[in-house]
Each structure stands twice: as structure tokens, then as C-alpha cells.
Coordinates of C-alpha atoms in Angstrom, one line a residue:
M1 CA 55.3 -93.7 40.3
D2 CA 58.4 -93.3 38.2
T3 CA 60.3 -92.0 41.2
D4 CA 59.9 -90.6 44.6
V5 CA 61.3 -87.1 43.8
L6 CA 61.8 -85.5 40.5
V7 CA 64.3 -82.7 40.5
V8 CA 64.1 -80.2 37.6
G9 CA 67.4 -78.5 37.0
A10 CA 70.9 -80.0 37.2
G11 CA 72.8 -77.0 38.5
P12 CA 74.4 -76.8 42.0
T13 CA 71.1 -76.6 43.8
G14 CA 69.5 -79.5 41.9
M15 CA 72.6 -81.8 42.2
T16 CA 73.1 -81.0 45.9
L17 CA 69.5 -81.9 46.5
A18 CA 69.8 -85.1 44.4
N19 CA 72.8 -86.1 46.6
E20 CA 70.8 -85.4 49.8
L21 CA 68.0 -87.6 48.5
L22 CA 70.3 -90.4 47.7
T23 CA 71.8 -90.1 51.2
A24 CA 68.2 -90.4 52.5
G25 CA 67.6 -93.5 50.5
V26 CA 65.0 -91.9 48.2
S27 CA 64.6 -92.8 44.5
T28 CA 65.4 -89.7 42.5
L29 CA 65.3 -88.5 38.9
L30 CA 67.3 -85.4 37.8
V31 CA 66.3 -83.7 34.6
D32 CA 67.6 -80.6 32.8
R33 CA 66.6 -78.9 29.6
M34 CA 70.2 -78.4 28.4
A35 CA 71.7 -81.1 26.2
R36 CA 75.0 -80.8 28.1
R37 CA 76.4 -79.3 31.3
S38 CA 77.5 -75.7 31.0
D39 CA 81.3 -75.0 30.9
L40 CA 80.9 -71.5 32.1
S41 CA 82.3 -70.6 35.6
K42 CA 79.3 -68.6 36.8
A43 CA 79.5 -68.3 40.6
G44 CA 83.1 -68.1 41.9
G45 CA 83.3 -69.4 45.5
V46 CA 81.9 -71.5 48.3
Q47 CA 81.0 -69.9 51.6
S48 CA 81.8 -71.3 55.1
R49 CA 78.4 -72.8 55.9
T50 CA 78.2 -74.6 52.5
L51 CA 81.7 -76.0 53.1
E52 CA 80.6 -77.2 56.5
A53 CA 77.5 -78.9 54.9
L54 CA 79.6 -80.6 52.3
D55 CA 82.0 -81.8 55.0
Q56 CA 79.0 -83.3 56.8
R57 CA 78.5 -85.6 53.8
G58 CA 82.2 -86.4 53.3
L59 CA 82.3 -84.4 50.1
L60 CA 84.6 -81.5 51.0
E61 CA 88.0 -83.2 50.7
P62 CA 87.1 -84.9 47.3
L63 CA 85.9 -81.5 46.0
L64 CA 89.0 -79.6 47.0
A65 CA 91.1 -82.4 45.5
T66 CA 89.8 -81.4 42.1
G67 CA 92.2 -78.5 41.6
D68 CA 93.7 -75.4 43.0
H69 CA 91.0 -73.8 45.1
P70 CA 92.7 -71.2 47.3
V71 CA 91.3 -69.7 50.5
A72 CA 90.3 -66.1 49.9
A73 CA 89.2 -63.2 52.0
G74 CA 85.6 -62.1 51.7
H75 CA 84.1 -58.6 51.4
F76 CA 81.0 -56.6 52.1
A77 CA 80.2 -53.9 49.6
G78 CA 83.8 -54.1 48.5
I79 CA 85.1 -53.5 52.0
P80 CA 87.6 -56.4 52.7
L81 CA 86.8 -58.8 55.5
P82 CA 89.9 -60.5 56.8
L83 CA 90.1 -64.3 56.9
D84 CA 89.8 -64.3 60.7
S85 CA 86.7 -62.2 60.7
N86 CA 84.3 -65.0 61.6
G87 CA 86.7 -67.5 63.1
H88 CA 85.0 -70.4 61.4
R89 CA 86.8 -73.7 60.8
L90 CA 86.3 -73.5 57.0
P91 CA 86.9 -70.1 55.4
W92 CA 85.7 -69.1 51.9
R93 CA 87.3 -71.1 49.1
S94 CA 87.5 -70.1 45.4
V95 CA 85.7 -73.0 43.8
P96 CA 83.8 -71.9 40.7
Q97 CA 80.3 -73.2 40.0
V98 CA 81.5 -75.1 36.9
V99 CA 83.8 -77.1 39.2
I100 CA 81.0 -77.8 41.7
E101 CA 78.7 -79.0 38.9
G102 CA 81.4 -81.2 37.4
F103 CA 82.2 -82.7 40.7
F104 CA 78.6 -83.5 41.6
E105 CA 77.9 -84.9 38.1
R106 CA 80.7 -87.4 38.6
H107 CA 79.8 -88.2 42.2
L108 CA 76.2 -88.8 41.4
A109 CA 77.1 -91.0 38.4
E110 CA 79.3 -93.1 40.6
H111 CA 76.1 -93.8 42.7
G112 CA 74.0 -94.6 39.7
L113 CA 72.3 -91.3 39.1
H114 CA 72.8 -89.7 35.7
A115 CA 71.0 -86.4 34.8
R116 CA 68.5 -86.9 32.0
R117 CA 69.4 -84.0 29.7
D118 CA 67.6 -82.5 26.8
H119 CA 64.4 -82.7 28.9
E120 CA 62.5 -79.5 28.5
L121 CA 59.5 -79.2 30.9
T122 CA 56.3 -78.1 29.2
G123 CA 53.5 -79.1 31.6
L124 CA 52.8 -79.8 35.3
A125 CA 49.9 -81.3 37.1
Q126 CA 49.6 -82.5 40.7
D127 CA 46.9 -84.3 42.7
E128 CA 46.7 -85.8 46.2
D129 CA 49.1 -88.6 45.4
G130 CA 51.8 -87.0 43.2
V131 CA 53.0 -84.8 40.4
T132 CA 53.0 -85.4 36.7
A133 CA 55.6 -83.6 34.6
A134 CA 55.3 -83.4 30.8
F135 CA 58.2 -82.7 28.5
A136 CA 58.6 -81.3 25.0
D137 CA 59.4 -84.7 23.4
G138 CA 56.0 -86.0 24.5
S139 CA 57.3 -88.0 27.4
A140 CA 56.0 -87.7 31.0
L141 CA 57.2 -88.6 34.5
R142 CA 55.3 -89.2 37.6
A143 CA 56.7 -88.5 41.1
R144 CA 55.5 -88.2 44.7
H145 CA 57.2 -84.7 44.9
L146 CA 58.8 -82.3 42.4
V147 CA 61.5 -79.7 43.2
A148 CA 62.1 -76.8 40.9
A149 CA 65.8 -76.0 40.7
D150 CA 65.6 -74.7 37.2
G151 CA 67.0 -71.3 37.6
A152 CA 66.1 -67.6 37.5
H153 CA 63.7 -68.1 34.5
S154 CA 62.1 -71.2 36.1
T155 CA 59.6 -73.0 33.9
V156 CA 58.2 -74.7 37.0
R157 CA 57.6 -71.3 38.6
S158 CA 55.8 -70.1 35.5
L159 CA 53.6 -73.2 35.2
L160 CA 52.7 -72.8 38.9
R161 CA 52.0 -69.1 38.3
A162 CA 53.8 -68.5 41.5
A163 CA 54.0 -64.9 42.7
F164 CA 57.6 -63.6 42.3
P165 CA 57.5 -60.1 43.7
G166 CA 60.5 -57.8 44.0
Q167 CA 62.4 -55.1 42.1
P168 CA 63.1 -55.3 38.4
G169 CA 66.6 -54.8 37.1
T170 CA 67.5 -51.1 36.5
L171 CA 71.1 -51.5 35.3
T172 CA 73.6 -54.1 34.1
I173 CA 77.3 -54.7 35.0
I174 CA 79.8 -56.9 33.3
A175 CA 81.1 -60.2 34.8
A176 CA 84.0 -61.9 32.9
D177 CA 86.5 -64.7 33.4
V178 CA 89.9 -63.4 32.3
R179 CA 93.7 -63.9 32.3
L180 CA 95.5 -60.7 33.0
G181 CA 99.1 -59.5 32.7
G182 CA 101.0 -56.7 34.2
A183 CA 100.7 -55.4 37.8
E184 CA 98.3 -57.2 40.2
P185 CA 95.9 -54.6 41.7
A186 CA 96.4 -54.3 45.5
A187 CA 92.7 -54.3 46.3
S188 CA 89.8 -56.5 45.1
H189 CA 87.6 -53.5 44.5
T190 CA 88.9 -50.3 42.9
W191 CA 87.1 -47.1 42.0
N192 CA 88.3 -44.1 40.1
E193 CA 87.2 -40.5 40.6
D194 CA 84.7 -40.6 37.7
G195 CA 82.7 -43.5 39.3
H196 CA 84.1 -46.3 37.2
W197 CA 85.0 -49.4 39.2
A198 CA 86.3 -52.9 38.9
A199 CA 86.4 -55.9 41.2
L200 CA 88.8 -58.9 40.8
F201 CA 88.6 -62.3 42.4
P202 CA 90.7 -65.5 42.0
L203 CA 89.2 -68.4 40.0
G204 CA 92.1 -70.9 40.3
T205 CA 94.1 -71.8 37.3
D206 CA 93.6 -73.0 33.7
A207 CA 94.8 -76.3 32.3
Q208 CA 98.3 -74.8 31.9
G209 CA 98.4 -73.6 35.5
R210 CA 98.0 -69.9 34.6
P211 CA 96.0 -67.8 37.1
L212 CA 92.4 -66.9 36.2
R213 CA 90.4 -64.0 37.5
R214 CA 86.8 -63.1 37.8
L215 CA 86.5 -59.4 36.6
V216 CA 83.5 -57.3 37.3
L217 CA 83.1 -53.9 35.7
G218 CA 80.6 -51.1 36.2
G219 CA 80.1 -47.3 36.3
P220 CA 78.9 -44.5 34.1
G221 CA 77.9 -45.6 30.6
R222 CA 78.5 -49.3 31.2
S223 CA 74.9 -50.3 31.8
L224 CA 74.0 -51.7 28.4
P225 CA 71.1 -54.0 27.5
R226 CA 71.5 -57.5 28.9
E227 CA 71.5 -59.1 25.5
A228 CA 74.4 -56.9 24.1
P229 CA 77.5 -59.0 23.7
V230 CA 80.6 -58.1 25.8
T231 CA 83.6 -57.4 23.6
E232 CA 87.3 -57.6 24.3
D233 CA 87.6 -53.9 23.5
E234 CA 85.0 -53.2 26.2
I235 CA 87.0 -55.2 28.7
R236 CA 90.3 -53.5 27.8
D237 CA 88.6 -50.1 28.0
G238 CA 87.3 -50.9 31.5
L239 CA 90.7 -52.1 32.7
T240 CA 92.4 -49.0 31.4
T241 CA 89.8 -46.7 32.8
V242 CA 90.2 -48.1 36.3
F243 CA 93.8 -49.3 36.5
G244 CA 95.6 -47.4 33.8
T245 CA 97.9 -49.2 31.4
G246 CA 99.5 -51.4 34.1
V247 CA 96.9 -54.1 33.8
R248 CA 96.5 -55.9 30.5
L249 CA 93.9 -58.4 29.1
L250 CA 95.6 -61.5 27.9
E251 CA 92.6 -63.7 27.4
L252 CA 88.8 -63.3 27.6
R253 CA 87.3 -66.7 28.4
Y254 CA 83.7 -65.8 29.1
A255 CA 81.6 -62.7 29.7
R256 CA 78.0 -61.7 30.4
R257 CA 75.9 -58.8 31.6
I258 CA 74.1 -59.3 34.9
T259 CA 71.3 -57.1 36.3
N260 CA 70.5 -55.8 39.8
A261 CA 67.0 -57.4 39.7
S262 CA 65.9 -58.6 43.2
R263 CA 63.0 -61.0 43.6
Q264 CA 61.7 -63.8 45.8
V265 CA 58.8 -66.1 45.5
E266 CA 56.0 -65.6 48.0
R267 CA 55.8 -69.4 48.8
Y268 CA 58.5 -72.0 48.6
R269 CA 56.0 -74.8 48.8
H270 CA 53.0 -75.3 46.4
G271 CA 51.5 -78.6 47.5
R272 CA 53.8 -81.3 46.3
V273 CA 56.0 -78.9 44.4
F274 CA 58.9 -77.0 46.0
L275 CA 61.0 -74.1 44.7
A276 CA 64.7 -73.8 45.5
G277 CA 67.8 -71.9 44.4
D278 CA 67.4 -69.2 41.7
A279 CA 63.9 -70.5 41.0
A280 CA 63.0 -69.1 44.4
H281 CA 65.2 -66.0 44.7
V282 CA 67.3 -63.9 42.4
H283 CA 69.7 -61.0 43.2
L284 CA 73.1 -59.6 42.2
P285 CA 75.7 -62.4 42.6
L286 CA 77.7 -60.8 45.4
G287 CA 79.8 -63.2 47.3
A288 CA 78.4 -66.1 45.3
Q289 CA 75.4 -65.9 47.7
G290 CA 73.0 -67.1 45.0
M291 CA 74.7 -70.4 44.5
N292 CA 75.4 -70.9 48.2
T293 CA 71.9 -70.0 49.3
G294 CA 70.5 -72.4 46.7
M295 CA 72.7 -75.2 48.0
Q296 CA 71.6 -74.5 51.5
D297 CA 68.0 -74.7 50.3
A298 CA 68.8 -78.2 49.1
F299 CA 70.5 -79.2 52.4
N300 CA 67.4 -78.0 54.3
L301 CA 64.8 -79.7 52.0
G302 CA 66.5 -83.0 51.2
W303 CA 66.2 -84.8 54.5
K304 CA 62.6 -83.5 55.0
L305 CA 61.5 -85.0 51.6
G306 CA 63.3 -88.2 52.6
A307 CA 61.3 -88.3 55.9
A308 CA 58.0 -87.7 53.9
V309 CA 58.8 -90.5 51.4
H310 CA 59.7 -92.9 54.2
G311 CA 56.5 -92.1 56.0
W312 CA 57.7 -90.8 59.3
A313 CA 57.7 -87.1 58.7
P314 CA 55.4 -85.1 61.1
E315 CA 52.6 -83.4 59.3
H316 CA 54.2 -80.0 59.6
L317 CA 57.7 -81.0 58.6
L318 CA 57.6 -80.1 54.9
D319 CA 56.1 -76.7 55.7
T320 CA 59.2 -75.9 57.8
Y321 CA 61.1 -75.7 54.5
H322 CA 59.3 -72.4 53.6
A323 CA 59.3 -71.2 57.3
E324 CA 63.1 -71.6 57.5
R325 CA 64.4 -70.9 54.0
H326 CA 62.1 -68.0 53.0
P327 CA 63.4 -65.7 55.8
A328 CA 67.0 -66.8 55.0
G329 CA 66.6 -65.9 51.4
A330 CA 64.9 -62.6 52.2
A331 CA 67.9 -61.7 54.5
V332 CA 70.3 -62.4 51.5
L333 CA 68.2 -60.0 49.3
R334 CA 68.4 -57.3 52.0
N335 CA 72.2 -57.5 52.4
V336 CA 72.7 -57.6 48.6
R337 CA 70.6 -54.4 48.1
A338 CA 72.5 -52.7 50.9
Q339 CA 75.8 -53.6 49.3
S340 CA 74.6 -52.5 45.9
L341 CA 73.8 -49.0 47.4
L342 CA 77.1 -48.8 49.3
M343 CA 79.1 -49.8 46.2
D344 CA 77.5 -47.2 44.0
W345 CA 77.0 -49.7 41.2
A346 CA 75.9 -47.0 38.7
G347 CA 78.9 -44.8 39.5
T348 CA 76.9 -41.8 40.4
R349 CA 79.4 -40.6 43.0
D350 CA 76.4 -39.2 44.9
P351 CA 77.9 -37.3 47.9
D352 CA 75.3 -38.9 50.3
V353 CA 76.3 -42.4 49.1
L354 CA 80.0 -41.6 49.4
A355 CA 79.5 -40.2 52.9
T356 CA 77.5 -43.3 54.0
R357 CA 80.2 -45.6 52.6
E358 CA 82.9 -43.7 54.4
V359 CA 81.1 -44.0 57.8
F360 CA 80.3 -47.7 57.1
T361 CA 83.9 -48.5 56.1
A362 CA 85.1 -47.0 59.4
M363 CA 82.5 -49.1 61.4
A364 CA 83.6 -52.2 59.5
Q365 CA 87.0 -52.0 61.2
L366 CA 85.5 -52.9 64.5
P367 CA 86.0 -56.6 65.3
D368 CA 82.3 -57.2 66.3
V369 CA 81.1 -55.5 63.1
R370 CA 83.5 -57.5 60.9
R371 CA 82.4 -60.7 62.6
H372 CA 78.7 -59.9 62.0
L373 CA 79.3 -59.1 58.4
A374 CA 81.4 -62.2 57.8
D375 CA 78.6 -64.3 59.4
L376 CA 76.0 -62.6 57.3
M377 CA 77.9 -63.3 54.0
S378 CA 78.9 -66.8 54.9
G379 CA 75.5 -68.1 55.8
T380 CA 76.5 -68.8 59.4
A381 CA 74.3 -66.0 60.7
V382 CA 71.1 -68.0 59.9
R383 CA 69.2 -69.1 62.9
Y384 CA 66.1 -71.2 62.1
P385 CA 63.0 -70.8 64.2
M386 CA 62.6 -73.9 66.5
P387 CA 59.2 -73.7 68.2
G388 CA 58.9 -75.2 71.6
T389 CA 62.5 -76.1 72.0
G390 CA 63.6 -73.6 74.6
A391 CA 65.9 -70.6 74.4
H392 CA 69.3 -72.4 74.5
P393 CA 71.7 -70.3 72.4
L394 CA 72.7 -73.2 70.2
V395 CA 69.2 -74.1 69.2
G396 CA 68.4 -73.1 65.6
R397 CA 72.1 -72.7 64.7
P398 CA 74.7 -75.0 63.0
A399 CA 76.1 -77.5 65.5
P400 CA 79.6 -76.7 66.8
D401 CA 82.1 -79.0 65.2
L402 CA 83.4 -80.4 68.5
D403 CA 86.1 -83.1 68.7
L404 CA 84.3 -85.9 70.6
G405 CA 87.4 -88.0 70.9
T406 CA 86.4 -90.8 68.6
A407 CA 85.1 -88.4 65.8
R408 CA 84.2 -84.9 65.1
V409 CA 80.5 -83.8 65.0
H410 CA 80.4 -83.3 61.3
E411 CA 81.6 -86.9 60.8
L412 CA 78.6 -88.3 62.7
L413 CA 76.3 -86.6 60.2
R414 CA 77.5 -88.5 57.2
S415 CA 74.7 -91.1 57.5
G416 CA 72.1 -88.5 56.8
R417 CA 70.3 -89.2 60.0
G418 CA 69.9 -87.0 63.1
V419 CA 72.5 -87.2 65.9
L420 CA 71.9 -87.2 69.7
L421 CA 75.0 -86.3 71.7
D422 CA 74.4 -87.9 75.1
P423 CA 77.6 -87.4 77.1
A424 CA 76.2 -88.6 80.4
D425 CA 74.5 -91.6 78.8
A426 CA 71.2 -90.4 80.2
F427 CA 68.8 -90.7 77.3
A428 CA 69.4 -94.2 75.8
E429 CA 65.9 -95.5 76.9
L430 CA 64.1 -92.3 75.9
A431 CA 65.7 -92.1 72.5
A432 CA 65.4 -95.8 71.7
P433 CA 62.1 -95.6 69.8
W434 CA 63.7 -93.2 67.2
T435 CA 66.6 -95.6 66.4
G436 CA 67.1 -95.6 62.7
R437 CA 66.2 -91.9 62.4
V438 CA 68.6 -90.6 65.1
D439 CA 72.0 -92.0 65.9
R440 CA 72.8 -91.6 69.6
T441 CA 76.4 -91.4 71.0
D442 CA 77.7 -91.2 74.5
R443 CA 81.3 -91.4 73.4
V444 CA 82.1 -87.8 74.1
A445 CA 85.6 -87.2 75.3
P446 CA 86.0 -85.5 78.7
G447 CA 86.6 -81.8 78.1
A448 CA 84.8 -81.8 74.7
G449 CA 82.8 -78.9 76.1
T450 CA 79.3 -80.1 75.2
G451 CA 76.1 -81.1 77.0
P452 CA 73.4 -83.2 75.5
M453 CA 72.4 -81.9 72.0
L454 CA 70.0 -83.1 69.3
I455 CA 71.2 -82.3 65.8
R456 CA 69.0 -82.5 62.6
P457 CA 70.4 -84.3 59.5
D458 CA 71.2 -80.9 58.0
G459 CA 73.5 -80.1 60.9
Y460 CA 71.3 -77.7 62.8
V461 CA 70.7 -78.0 66.5
C462 CA 67.0 -78.6 67.3
W463 CA 67.4 -79.2 71.1
A464 CA 70.1 -78.7 73.7
G465 CA 70.2 -79.5 77.4
G466 CA 67.3 -79.2 79.9
D467 CA 63.9 -80.8 79.5
G468 CA 61.9 -81.5 76.4
L469 CA 64.0 -84.0 74.5
E470 CA 61.1 -86.4 73.8
A471 CA 59.0 -83.5 72.5
A472 CA 61.8 -82.4 70.2
L473 CA 62.3 -85.9 68.9
G474 CA 58.7 -86.2 68.1
H475 CA 58.5 -82.7 66.5
W476 CA 61.4 -83.3 64.1
F477 CA 61.6 -87.1 63.7
G478 CA 57.9 -88.2 63.9
E479 CA 56.1 -90.6 66.1
P480 CA 58.2 -93.2 68.0
S481 CA 58.3 -96.6 66.3

């Protein structure tokens, strides 16, 4: 074997996974067909659940120290969601994908992992023991497992002939990184009476400290072939059409056309090969959900592959990747399609759509509805199925970040191992056979507000209170040693 895990694709999903595998002590190779890392911004922000997961690994503060990454309010179908909508510790931050990739590239390099670039995958074969990947330069690599994080046009997915059902793209919109002058629009999403619309989001600043914006344009006549170049005149026309002459284009840094295609692979696991990120699901990039969902795929899969490589994974553990992440991805596709309808991407001004949006906008003023939508967009609404672990309301959800007196919960997860909170010091003997896979602590400050809780390495609660701890330990952390 050349490595334990071969990760194909050095974008946010692939690099997040590579870091999780390093944390798990697994040898990893990361390859990418591109000769150099892209300098395009692409996705524009990081959602609450992803920020929490980065904090669990001690990566959040170093990431935010890379520049000006302001807190920003979210939206659902262009309907603003106030910052306090979900009440989470870490609200949305405007950290572009290019910053995420640069940060991970440097972080991985500091730990001895450098992406092997200019590696174009051309062949794939697997057997009972591993996977062999062939490349265009005639080289080959052998690994125990392979993960496809190679994007929407995944070569791995094509070589697997994996079913990728869904809806083809029917229109395009423009996404551009710009510097603007003149009046700052009061709302992030603006429509005019003819159905033309624009959306603006902060992207931090350029090297001179000047504000950058992500501009999205759509409406009648703007759906051109995806390959058609986006011109400065087209951007100026869109700005004038929606905002009048008060908003001016100062600089067009990058622009592309994106489609409303919506697809998801039927199976996330194919033997020893796993699909993650855009290789597994594609949709309109609303709320940066594509990048964030892909990074959450990686957080879910990384520790499970580590367990398999180290030989203690229960037989079913790798299958839980599909069981947990496929429904999560499907939920994202549903909310994106709903938003696309409510936003009237094509600018039809259909009276039925406008009436539905008006009713929905009124409903979205209700605190419970705002909270639900914010949880949906941020990834915190995900609840994984946890068979046989009881009905405790915390089970299957991200662990609450409690202050335990000596540390916060997220700090205990930096080892990449599971965590057992044992405030009454009642489970030391029972949990002892899993030492090395699960860290137990009884140092819980009085008033911390928690009972006993078992937390997986990805930060999700897999048992809380009551009976059944031994069964839960065996189910998620293998046979006792």
C-alpha cells in the first residue's frame, strides 16, 4: 500500500478530510488534477455548524486570523434572517472558499502533507484489500480506501458509473466578485418590477483594504449558455437595471455562470470508494451550502475511516456515512429548490409565485419560523439516526458547547477521539476497555447543566443519560480491548 487513504480533489472537502485523517493518525495522500490551487473566491461563507466543527479541531481562531471575515446575517430565499435567529455561539462568517483552501493548504503542509498536483485520474480498480488509482502520467497509487472529493464533474463518479439522478439545469445566473462604488444597497436581495434581481454579499477586502462584494444577477434574458463569458458591460447593465445609476462597477475580479441543476448520487459508498462534497451532490450555491455540506461530509467520514484503518471499526460503521450524510444532502437539495422557486430565479413575476412569497415572507417574521430556517441553512438542523440509543433529545445532534469548568466541550474533541462526560464519576470501570478511543472526564463544574453524555469524534451525541452506555460504546467504538 502507498497510503491508507487516497483523497482525490484538493478543494475544501478534500482538504478538510485530509486534516481529519491526519488527526486520526492515518497515512493520507491528497491529489488534484490542477497544477495549482485556484485563486477564485467561489463559495462565500462558512455556516455555524462548520465553524463549530473547525473549532473542535482548534482551527477556527487561526482561520479567522487570516483576514477580515465579518459576521453576516443569513437569508432564506432572499428573506433576511437576523443574526440572533438561531442563537448559536458561532454565527455565519464571510470567509470565501479561496481563503479556506489557502488556509488548509498551509496547515496541512505544516504537518507534512502536500497536495500532489497535476495528477489527473484516469483509471480506478478495487479489490478486497484496496483501491488502485491510475493517472494520466502513467503512475499509479494503491490505498486501502479512496475518497472522491473531485467536484461536480467527478472523474471518480464517472469511473464508478455511479447513478447521479436529479434535475438538469434549466437556466443560468451570474455570480461575480466585484468592487462597487456609489450608494450601498439597503437589502442583500433586490428585485425590480420587471423581474430583474440582484443579490450582494460581503467578501472581506482586497490587499488594499477595499471592500469586495459577491454579486449575483438574474432575471429575464439573463440566462445565457454556461460557457458564454461574462462581460463588464453585462455586469454594468445588470446593476443599472436593478439599482439605477447609484451603484457603479469599479472592478470586476471574477465572474461565471452557474446553473440550477440539482443532483445527488444514489450511494455515497461503493465498496472501498466514498463520494463526498460536489462529487456526491450539486445544487445552486445558496448560502454556501455546497461547500459547507461537503466539509460536513468530511467531518462525518474522516473518523470512521480512521477507525477502519486502525482495525476497531464495527462492521457497520463505514455504512453509516451514507445512512447519515445522504439524507442530510437530500435535505439541502430540497431547501435549495424551494428557495429557487420563492426567489423567482427566472424573473417570471408569476402571480402565484409572488403570492406564495408574500405569505412565506410574513411567516418568516415569526421567531419559531426564523429559528427553523436559520437552523436549516446553518446545518444545525441535522439529526443523525442513532439506532438503539434511546429517545433522548440530544442524541443525534451536535453536542452542546457547555463550559465544564476546566474546558469547554469543543476543546475536549481536539484529540479526534470520542468523549464521555461522566459528571457523577459513575462509568469509569465500564468505559475503561475503550480507553484510547474515548476520553472520559468527570471534571464537570457544578451547574454546567449536563448529565452523562457520549460524544463521537465529529461532535455528535450518540448516547445521553439512562441505560445502554456499554451498547453505545460498542456500537460506535467497536469491541472492548
